[in-house]
Amino acid sequence: MDHAASIYVAGHGGLVGAAILRALQDRGYPHLLTHRHATLDLTNQAAVNGFFATERPEYVFLAAAKVGGIHANDNYPADFIRDNLLIQTNVIDAAYRHGVKKLLFLGSSCIYPRHAPQPIPEEALLSGPLEPTNEWYAVAKIAGIKMCQAYRRQHGFSAIALMPTNLYGPGDNFHPTHSHVVPALMRRFHEAKEADLPEVVVWGTGQPLREFLHVDDLAEAACFLMECYDEERIINIGTGDELPIRVLATQVAEAVGYQGSIRFDATKPDGIPRKLVDTSRLLAMGWRPRIGLREGLASTYRWFLEHQEKFRR
Ligand code: GDP
């Protein structure tokens, strides 16, 4: 990407888009295009085409998506499949039609089958049934990957796709029930500390294993790949380290300074038992994650404290 290029970050209000925008600003790109949801609805094809015709971006980071944790995915299947299919179809097609030089599509490690080998290689895509709690979102993301590959094959469009493991960091959604596990627990422990509650409830058995990548590491990798990768094969990104939710809960409690006890509610879903991505392809290109989980949880909690006013109900 030359420095004069205009770069559109779709979804800059979200966790990933905001981090990509920060990374691009740090790298000194002056022509960054963004658009608020209120003024451009990415599920509206005519509006998206109009935006591309007027603004003519040269590079696109497609980080706009309807996302949510295990509860939201499970309870709003229609919203998750519809919004994601529309957003990605509109943006990828408009990008191709309006001469975008390259597009990076953000997928997710939940696209892989429930019984994929661990760590999960990119080749596991479409090799078995999906985890039911997030299959609607996963099916939409798989369609997005296939769309990137199809437009590359048929039209020679430079579309690449990056599959992150579970993400967290500043700018996350801290909704009490619809968020992912890190922000959900951070808020719950914080509120329990403030109210001096003796116990905090964590969903599921505590046994599922998850890998957590700080969103600033993801953003660095997204810029790195936009600059130096241009192939059809999807690329995983993670840290290589996994831990049980039980241990994560203790680390979040420590980051927050909550000293009460933790109770697991096994009536809530665990989701997939294990989800560790094989990052060897990206590591072979020279990329490395930089932010460890303890450090990342501490800085995310600092961000939460600075912004907590807006999370108050
Ligand atoms: P997943 O990786 O797609 O399952 O995404 P989540 O971040 O929603 O959940 C990860 C794991 O954390 C699952 O096993 C959840 O059951 C568990 N978990 C424990 N407490 C919570 C909570 O308060 N919110 C969420 N979202 N997950 C929780």
Tab-separated table of C-alpha atoms and ligand atoms in Angstrom:
chain	number	residue	atom	x	y	z
A	1	MET	CA	0.000	0.000	0.000
A	2	ASP	CA	1.598	3.278	-1.017
A	3	HIS	CA	1.198	6.119	1.431
A	4	ALA	CA	-0.915	8.220	-0.921
A	5	ALA	CA	-3.543	5.455	-1.194
A	6	SER	CA	-7.029	5.950	0.178
A	7	ILE	CA	-7.965	3.168	2.563
A	8	TYR	CA	-11.495	2.355	3.722
A	9	VAL	CA	-11.941	0.644	7.082
A	10	ALA	CA	-15.458	-0.807	7.125
A	11	GLY	CA	-16.645	-1.251	10.703
A	12	HIS	CA	-14.279	1.227	12.385
A	13	GLY	CA	-16.719	1.630	15.292
A	14	GLY	CA	-16.152	-1.980	16.359
A	15	LEU	CA	-13.353	-3.737	18.237
A	16	VAL	CA	-11.441	-4.859	15.121
A	17	GLY	CA	-12.098	-1.894	12.818
A	18	ALA	CA	-11.056	0.624	15.483
A	19	ALA	CA	-7.814	-1.273	16.098
A	20	ILE	CA	-7.038	-1.419	12.357
A	21	LEU	CA	-7.675	2.311	12.099
A	22	ARG	CA	-5.235	2.957	14.993
A	23	ALA	CA	-2.618	0.710	13.358
A	24	LEU	CA	-2.945	2.520	10.021
A	25	GLN	CA	-2.693	5.910	11.741
A	26	ASP	CA	0.442	4.708	13.574
A	27	ARG	CA	1.925	3.639	10.252
A	28	GLY	CA	1.332	7.152	8.909
A	29	TYR	CA	-1.344	6.528	6.254
A	30	PRO	CA	-3.004	9.938	5.795
A	31	HIS	CA	-6.024	9.038	3.627
A	32	LEU	CA	-8.233	6.913	5.829
A	33	LEU	CA	-11.927	6.632	5.007
A	34	THR	CA	-14.541	5.651	7.555
A	35	HIS	CA	-18.291	5.845	7.722
A	36	ARG	CA	-20.643	5.757	10.680
A	37	HIS	CA	-23.436	3.194	10.655
A	38	ALA	CA	-25.978	6.006	10.947
A	39	THR	CA	-24.911	7.529	7.619
A	40	LEU	CA	-24.080	4.391	5.622
A	41	ASP	CA	-26.003	1.158	6.161
A	42	LEU	CA	-23.770	-1.608	4.792
A	43	THR	CA	-26.746	-3.982	4.495
A	44	ASN	CA	-28.135	-1.610	1.824
A	45	GLN	CA	-26.605	-2.494	-1.542
A	46	ALA	CA	-27.479	0.774	-3.309
A	47	ALA	CA	-26.012	2.820	-0.462
A	48	VAL	CA	-22.798	0.788	-0.478
A	49	ASN	CA	-22.406	1.142	-4.256
A	50	GLY	CA	-23.018	4.888	-3.947
A	51	PHE	CA	-20.337	5.168	-1.276
A	52	PHE	CA	-17.740	3.331	-3.384
A	53	ALA	CA	-18.644	5.343	-6.527
A	54	THR	CA	-18.169	8.627	-4.672
A	55	GLU	CA	-15.247	7.871	-2.368
A	56	ARG	CA	-13.275	5.503	-4.648
A	57	PRO	CA	-11.189	3.769	-1.962
A	58	GLU	CA	-8.150	1.834	-3.210
A	59	TYR	CA	-7.811	-0.576	-0.273
A	60	VAL	CA	-10.547	-2.012	1.938
A	61	PHE	CA	-10.367	-3.639	5.369
A	62	LEU	CA	-13.728	-5.396	5.796
A	63	ALA	CA	-14.125	-5.482	9.570
A	64	ALA	CA	-17.847	-4.636	9.616
A	65	ALA	CA	-19.968	-7.503	10.919
A	66	LYS	CA	-22.728	-8.383	13.318
A	67	VAL	CA	-20.845	-10.075	16.155
A	68	GLY	CA	-21.644	-11.316	19.620
A	69	GLY	CA	-20.883	-13.981	22.181
A	70	ILE	CA	-22.319	-17.443	22.588
A	71	HIS	CA	-25.681	-16.241	23.952
A	72	ALA	CA	-26.319	-13.628	21.225
A	73	ASN	CA	-25.294	-16.055	18.462
A	74	ASP	CA	-27.563	-18.740	19.804
A	75	ASN	CA	-30.573	-16.442	20.282
A	76	TYR	CA	-30.522	-14.255	17.176
A	77	PRO	CA	-29.684	-16.706	14.360
A	78	ALA	CA	-31.658	-14.795	11.706
A	79	ASP	CA	-29.950	-11.468	12.481
A	80	PHE	CA	-26.505	-13.056	12.474
A	81	ILE	CA	-26.868	-14.834	9.146
A	82	ARG	CA	-28.762	-12.048	7.380
A	83	ASP	CA	-26.707	-9.023	8.403
A	84	ASN	CA	-23.365	-10.696	7.826
A	85	LEU	CA	-24.299	-12.085	4.410
A	86	LEU	CA	-25.613	-8.703	3.303
A	87	ILE	CA	-22.711	-6.622	4.644
A	88	GLN	CA	-19.966	-8.774	3.172
A	89	THR	CA	-21.730	-9.391	-0.169
A	90	ASN	CA	-22.383	-5.678	-0.661
A	91	VAL	CA	-18.877	-4.566	0.313
A	92	ILE	CA	-16.906	-7.263	-1.565
A	93	ASP	CA	-18.970	-6.830	-4.750
A	94	ALA	CA	-18.842	-3.007	-4.653
A	95	ALA	CA	-15.085	-3.097	-3.977
A	96	TYR	CA	-14.529	-5.259	-7.052
A	97	ARG	CA	-16.885	-3.208	-9.253
A	98	HIS	CA	-15.305	0.105	-8.266
A	99	GLY	CA	-11.713	-0.904	-8.911
A	100	VAL	CA	-10.434	-1.479	-5.369
A	101	LYS	CA	-6.847	-2.762	-5.570
A	102	LYS	CA	-7.070	-5.104	-2.602
A	103	LEU	CA	-9.535	-6.137	0.092
A	104	LEU	CA	-8.930	-7.922	3.385
A	105	PHE	CA	-11.899	-9.860	4.792
A	106	LEU	CA	-12.052	-10.668	8.494
A	107	GLY	CA	-13.403	-14.147	9.239
A	108	SER	CA	-13.320	-16.071	12.499
A	109	SER	CA	-12.002	-19.335	13.921
A	110	CYS	CA	-15.634	-20.442	14.454
A	111	ILE	CA	-15.782	-21.284	10.721
A	112	TYR	CA	-13.971	-24.542	11.511
A	113	PRO	CA	-15.798	-27.804	12.254
A	114	ARG	CA	-16.552	-28.721	15.865
A	115	HIS	CA	-14.318	-31.800	15.617
A	116	ALA	CA	-11.451	-30.240	13.664
A	117	PRO	CA	-7.921	-31.383	14.567
A	118	GLN	CA	-6.209	-29.093	17.133
A	119	PRO	CA	-4.407	-26.814	16.535
A	120	ILE	CA	-6.771	-26.191	13.618
A	121	PRO	CA	-5.069	-25.911	10.219
A	122	GLU	CA	-6.611	-23.747	7.498
A	123	GLU	CA	-7.327	-26.939	5.505
A	124	ALA	CA	-9.978	-27.940	8.086
A	125	LEU	CA	-12.426	-25.506	6.466
A	126	LEU	CA	-15.582	-27.369	5.309
A	127	SER	CA	-14.307	-30.743	6.505
A	128	GLY	CA	-17.162	-31.432	8.975
A	129	PRO	CA	-20.242	-30.142	10.861
A	130	LEU	CA	-20.032	-26.795	12.692
A	131	GLU	CA	-20.438	-25.974	16.388
A	132	PRO	CA	-24.233	-25.393	16.698
A	133	THR	CA	-24.074	-22.332	19.014
A	134	ASN	CA	-22.530	-20.160	16.313
A	135	GLU	CA	-23.223	-21.924	13.036
A	136	TRP	CA	-25.326	-19.088	11.586
A	137	TYR	CA	-22.501	-16.605	11.957
A	138	ALA	CA	-20.005	-19.241	10.777
A	139	VAL	CA	-21.985	-20.062	7.626
A	140	ALA	CA	-22.087	-16.368	6.715
A	141	LYS	CA	-18.326	-16.020	7.293
A	142	ILE	CA	-17.646	-19.150	5.194
A	143	ALA	CA	-19.702	-17.575	2.383
A	144	GLY	CA	-17.522	-14.445	2.714
A	145	ILE	CA	-14.330	-16.496	2.357
A	146	LYS	CA	-15.748	-18.289	-0.676
A	147	MET	CA	-16.804	-14.980	-2.187
A	148	CYS	CA	-13.251	-13.633	-1.856
A	149	GLN	CA	-11.907	-16.799	-3.486
A	150	ALA	CA	-14.525	-16.776	-6.263
A	151	TYR	CA	-13.913	-13.115	-7.156
A	152	ARG	CA	-10.163	-13.795	-7.210
A	153	ARG	CA	-10.639	-16.801	-9.545
A	154	GLN	CA	-13.213	-15.306	-11.893
A	155	HIS	CA	-12.220	-11.642	-11.869
A	156	GLY	CA	-8.615	-11.630	-10.647
A	157	PHE	CA	-9.728	-9.521	-7.661
A	158	SER	CA	-7.092	-9.334	-4.879
A	159	ALA	CA	-9.191	-10.400	-1.910
A	160	ILE	CA	-7.517	-12.054	1.078
A	161	ALA	CA	-9.113	-13.536	4.190
A	162	LEU	CA	-7.797	-13.639	7.771
A	163	MET	CA	-9.249	-15.981	10.459
A	164	PRO	CA	-8.642	-14.693	13.994
A	165	THR	CA	-8.994	-16.747	17.133
A	166	ASN	CA	-11.055	-15.231	20.028
A	167	LEU	CA	-10.271	-11.514	20.251
A	168	TYR	CA	-10.383	-9.011	23.102
A	169	GLY	CA	-9.065	-5.544	23.865
A	170	PRO	CA	-9.932	-1.857	24.120
A	171	GLY	CA	-13.132	-0.895	22.319
A	172	ASP	CA	-14.810	-4.261	22.934
A	173	ASN	CA	-18.541	-4.648	23.516
A	174	PHE	CA	-19.114	-4.870	27.288
A	175	HIS	CA	-22.830	-5.737	27.108
A	176	PRO	CA	-23.760	-7.903	30.130
A	177	THR	CA	-25.270	-10.771	28.107
A	178	HIS	CA	-24.478	-10.256	24.403
A	179	SER	CA	-20.717	-9.790	24.624
A	180	HIS	CA	-17.838	-12.289	24.416
A	181	VAL	CA	-16.354	-13.901	27.487
A	182	VAL	CA	-13.500	-11.462	28.292
A	183	PRO	CA	-15.535	-8.227	28.318
A	184	ALA	CA	-18.531	-10.001	29.909
A	185	LEU	CA	-16.441	-11.260	32.824
A	186	MET	CA	-14.487	-8.025	33.172
A	187	ARG	CA	-17.681	-6.061	33.617
A	188	ARG	CA	-19.267	-8.668	35.911
A	189	PHE	CA	-16.194	-8.819	38.197
A	190	HIS	CA	-15.908	-5.031	38.189
A	191	GLU	CA	-19.558	-4.568	39.187
A	192	ALA	CA	-19.227	-7.282	41.852
A	193	LYS	CA	-16.144	-5.522	43.256
A	194	GLU	CA	-17.966	-2.169	43.342
A	195	ALA	CA	-21.026	-3.717	45.028
A	196	ASP	CA	-18.897	-5.878	47.361
A	197	LEU	CA	-20.628	-9.079	46.188
A	198	PRO	CA	-19.236	-12.360	47.599
A	199	GLU	CA	-19.692	-14.392	44.386
A	200	VAL	CA	-19.631	-14.030	40.597
A	201	VAL	CA	-21.300	-16.478	38.196
A	202	VAL	CA	-19.404	-17.626	35.096
A	203	TRP	CA	-21.281	-19.486	32.343
A	204	GLY	CA	-20.695	-23.137	31.535
A	205	THR	CA	-18.441	-25.690	33.215
A	206	GLY	CA	-15.248	-23.625	33.023
A	207	GLN	CA	-13.618	-26.454	31.100
A	208	PRO	CA	-13.713	-25.274	27.456
A	209	LEU	CA	-10.322	-24.251	26.156
A	210	ARG	CA	-9.922	-20.950	24.353
A	211	GLU	CA	-7.080	-18.923	22.862
A	212	PHE	CA	-7.197	-15.107	23.207
A	213	LEU	CA	-5.511	-12.626	20.887
A	214	HIS	CA	-5.236	-8.925	21.683
A	215	VAL	CA	-6.939	-6.902	18.959
A	216	ASP	CA	-3.882	-4.645	18.468
A	217	ASP	CA	-1.858	-7.738	17.509
A	218	LEU	CA	-4.596	-8.681	15.037
A	219	ALA	CA	-4.554	-5.158	13.558
A	220	GLU	CA	-0.769	-5.286	13.071
A	221	ALA	CA	-1.144	-8.616	11.265
A	222	ALA	CA	-3.964	-7.265	9.084
A	223	CYS	CA	-1.742	-4.360	7.925
A	224	PHE	CA	1.203	-6.730	7.463
A	225	LEU	CA	-0.862	-9.075	5.250
A	226	MET	CA	-2.401	-6.223	3.267
A	227	GLU	CA	1.151	-5.126	2.487
A	228	CYS	CA	2.754	-8.478	1.697
A	229	TYR	CA	0.259	-11.329	1.092
A	230	ASP	CA	-1.872	-11.908	-1.977
A	231	GLU	CA	-3.092	-15.498	-2.282
A	232	GLU	CA	-6.373	-17.400	-2.239
A	233	ARG	CA	-5.524	-19.467	0.849
A	234	ILE	CA	-7.060	-18.210	4.077
A	235	ILE	CA	-4.685	-17.356	6.938
A	236	ASN	CA	-5.188	-18.159	10.637
A	237	ILE	CA	-4.077	-15.832	13.382
A	238	GLY	CA	-3.686	-16.651	17.069
A	239	THR	CA	-1.119	-16.780	19.861
A	240	GLY	CA	-0.591	-20.545	20.109
A	241	ASP	CA	-1.538	-20.441	23.835
A	242	GLU	CA	-4.837	-21.772	25.165
A	243	LEU	CA	-6.337	-21.881	28.636
A	244	PRO	CA	-9.534	-23.210	30.257
A	245	ILE	CA	-12.300	-20.650	30.878
A	246	ARG	CA	-11.831	-21.464	34.593
A	247	VAL	CA	-8.274	-20.085	34.471
A	248	LEU	CA	-9.294	-17.160	32.288
A	249	ALA	CA	-11.921	-16.236	34.901
A	250	THR	CA	-9.255	-16.142	37.637
A	251	GLN	CA	-6.982	-13.987	35.490
A	252	VAL	CA	-9.801	-11.530	34.720
A	253	ALA	CA	-10.680	-11.400	38.451
A	254	GLU	CA	-7.012	-10.622	39.210
A	255	ALA	CA	-6.853	-7.906	36.547
A	256	VAL	CA	-9.963	-6.302	38.039
A	257	GLY	CA	-8.925	-6.850	41.673
A	258	TYR	CA	-12.022	-8.890	42.604
A	259	GLN	CA	-11.408	-11.140	45.601
A	260	GLY	CA	-14.725	-12.972	46.021
A	261	SER	CA	-15.454	-16.483	44.784
A	262	ILE	CA	-16.360	-17.767	41.322
A	263	ARG	CA	-19.278	-20.132	40.657
A	264	PHE	CA	-19.777	-21.975	37.357
A	265	ASP	CA	-23.304	-22.253	35.993
A	266	ALA	CA	-23.302	-25.488	34.001
A	267	THR	CA	-26.857	-24.851	32.769
A	268	LYS	CA	-25.349	-22.258	30.387
A	269	PRO	CA	-23.741	-23.517	27.156
A	270	ASP	CA	-20.022	-24.290	26.926
A	271	GLY	CA	-19.885	-24.030	23.148
A	272	ILE	CA	-17.067	-25.783	21.310
A	273	PRO	CA	-14.783	-27.734	23.707
A	274	ARG	CA	-11.536	-26.477	22.173
A	275	LYS	CA	-10.615	-23.904	19.516
A	276	LEU	CA	-6.881	-23.363	19.025
A	277	VAL	CA	-5.805	-22.229	15.571
A	278	ASP	CA	-2.649	-23.358	13.826
A	279	THR	CA	-0.805	-20.107	13.100
A	280	SER	CA	2.267	-21.674	11.513
A	281	ARG	CA	1.553	-20.215	8.074
A	282	LEU	CA	1.506	-16.655	9.413
A	283	LEU	CA	4.520	-17.273	11.679
A	284	ALA	CA	6.451	-18.549	8.638
A	285	MET	CA	5.869	-15.138	7.015
A	286	GLY	CA	7.670	-13.492	9.951
A	287	TRP	CA	4.731	-12.185	12.029
A	288	ARG	CA	4.713	-12.582	15.851
A	289	PRO	CA	2.095	-11.629	18.484
A	290	ARG	CA	3.450	-9.114	21.020
A	291	ILE	CA	0.857	-8.686	23.765
A	292	GLY	CA	0.617	-11.376	26.467
A	293	LEU	CA	-2.752	-12.157	28.069
A	294	ARG	CA	-2.019	-10.691	31.545
A	295	GLU	CA	-0.699	-7.462	30.065
A	296	GLY	CA	-3.594	-7.341	27.595
A	297	LEU	CA	-6.225	-7.911	30.296
A	298	ALA	CA	-4.672	-5.157	32.443
A	299	SER	CA	-4.692	-2.606	29.612
A	300	THR	CA	-8.210	-3.604	28.548
A	301	TYR	CA	-9.393	-3.059	32.117
A	302	ARG	CA	-7.758	0.401	32.152
A	303	TRP	CA	-9.681	1.192	28.952
A	304	PHE	CA	-12.905	-0.096	30.524
A	305	LEU	CA	-12.403	2.149	33.563
A	306	GLU	CA	-11.831	5.180	31.352
A	307	HIS	CA	-14.977	4.472	29.291
A	308	GLN	CA	-17.315	2.820	31.783
A	309	GLU	CA	-19.735	5.752	31.844
A	310	LYS	CA	-21.070	4.711	28.459
A	311	PHE	CA	-21.722	1.133	29.621
A	312	ARG	CA	-23.967	2.180	32.503
A	313	ARG	CA	-27.555	1.056	31.991
B	1	GDP	P1	-17.124	-18.690	21.772
B	1	GDP	O1	-15.638	-18.896	21.765
B	1	GDP	O2	-17.698	-18.522	20.406
B	1	GDP	O3	-17.832	-19.764	22.571
B	1	GDP	O4	-17.345	-17.252	22.453
B	1	GDP	P2	-17.667	-16.625	23.891
B	1	GDP	O5	-16.607	-15.601	24.153
B	1	GDP	O6	-19.071	-16.154	23.911
B	1	GDP	O7	-17.547	-17.815	24.961
B	1	GDP	C1	-16.346	-18.457	25.272
B	1	GDP	C2	-16.549	-19.386	26.455
B	1	GDP	O8	-16.691	-18.604	27.644
B	1	GDP	C3	-17.778	-20.302	26.376
B	1	GDP	O9	-17.420	-21.570	26.891
B	1	GDP	C4	-18.752	-19.613	27.338
B	1	GDP	O10	-19.694	-20.506	27.901
B	1	GDP	C5	-17.798	-19.085	28.399
B	1	GDP	N1	-18.350	-17.996	29.214
B	1	GDP	C6	-18.337	-17.959	30.574
B	1	GDP	N2	-18.974	-16.865	31.028
B	1	GDP	C7	-19.357	-16.159	29.941
B	1	GDP	C8	-20.059	-14.930	29.778
B	1	GDP	O11	-20.446	-14.261	30.718
B	1	GDP	N3	-20.254	-14.498	28.481
B	1	GDP	C9	-19.829	-15.226	27.408
B	1	GDP	N4	-20.053	-14.751	26.178
B	1	GDP	N5	-19.201	-16.417	27.540
B	1	GDP	C10	-18.965	-16.876	28.784
